[in-house]
């Protein structure tokens, strides 16, 4: 009798599992406290596609969809699964883990399955060292300062290679390069080649140089010289050091090579989920597709692509994109309608603009403010006054000041950070997600740049440097001018490259604006009010308030 009861229970449990699997049934209600998923989100989570791309504007809940799909995969699995969650930096890792640990269902299921939440470079570094026998690889931190330092180091090494090449007997056998083919240009060319999987002469000699701009020009005969330097660079990185050196783009190529040699590698994952995929290079995405056994889910927003990426077809990445595998979220949960009205007005040349009438909003708020100050001190004093008011009336609210200082400028005394530090506890985003004591005299505010805040959100956001020198970046414009020979300048090509920079810089501003949940303020300090960012002309003057006449900026 007992055996029959046990048998009946086993059959019922099996039937329940089979029913869930057959109908792809999975309830996401109540999985995370305080979050009530929409029907649109439920539909995306329930998708059974083996490859799924989820797109949506900032604040549409894309990262939340990854969390739900991760728990779904764990709950529906009949055996322990190996699951990978790839996100952009350490701050987002901590934020993701914090959200996952809020779910009782995840905590329960994590005892059965193995879940790894890592950055792409940390993932590949671990695989190459501990699964493929590579020697020690230095850890690469995905911070703007770390990336800049890495690029400067690579550029210095290329300068050495270039000088040695000029002194070698073989120099006369190759087509001479232009003076505009600097070590910086070569570093960018090598990175572009690797990012697109171009590492043989046949590939480089026949491939169109898409994504490389129009200057400096590369003559057909000069390609052999550049590729020779590329080989010298590769040999230098491999043989010039006690431990072979890798640059950022090498990780994906080495991983793809290992996967090609061992198609059934034990270090593959059953399911892979990728956050902010718009900022991954093509070969990085291709390697993740190759690394998965069952499913891969990627979420992103092309309007937030602020790290350079070169164009390549999804087919080349082994991604199948169609109406079923390409889903879009239209509801905004983060920002008020007024904030996104302003941010969505920015006009991009390479992605479809999603205006506010294409989105559903759940919150209303005051219009964003754009203010001009004649001096930095006046701006700092006004900001201190407003921040104190926010913290007095809304204690515990998060505040972020988003700047565009260079590292050198940040170290100089007298900048905005030093002015704010006199009255507030100024912190970086590495402390994002921590709990703070708001009873202390100096209340915490975040001070960071737009490259460090991917995926993060704050109640109140102050964007400083909203002037023509920082939006767009004057350094990028000056670098562009140096690339062109002023005596033989092709103004048509120059204008195309200039427009590309403007497009990229608008994305930087879009990311900064869309971090704000409740209020957004764009400030700048300059003796002349006319030094405002030219991007102000993209905005509808009805969408913001200002302390200056807006008539001249009507669009």
Coordinates of C-alpha atoms in Angstrom, one line a residue, residues 57 303 339-348 353-356 359 361 510 539:
X57 CA 15.6 52.0 -23.6
X303 CA 21.6 54.2 -27.6
X339 CA 13.4 63.0 -17.8
X340 CA 13.0 60.6 -20.7
X341 CA 11.2 63.2 -22.8
X342 CA 14.5 65.1 -22.7
X343 CA 16.9 62.1 -23.0
X344 CA 14.9 60.5 -25.9
X345 CA 15.0 63.8 -27.9
X346 CA 18.7 63.3 -28.7
X347 CA 19.0 62.4 -32.3
X348 CA 21.3 59.5 -33.3
X353 CA 15.1 56.9 -32.0
X354 CA 12.5 55.8 -29.5
X355 CA 10.5 58.8 -28.5
X356 CA 8.4 59.2 -25.4
X359 CA 7.1 54.2 -24.3
X361 CA 5.7 55.6 -18.1
X510 CA 22.0 59.9 -23.1
X539 CA 15.9 69.2 -27.0

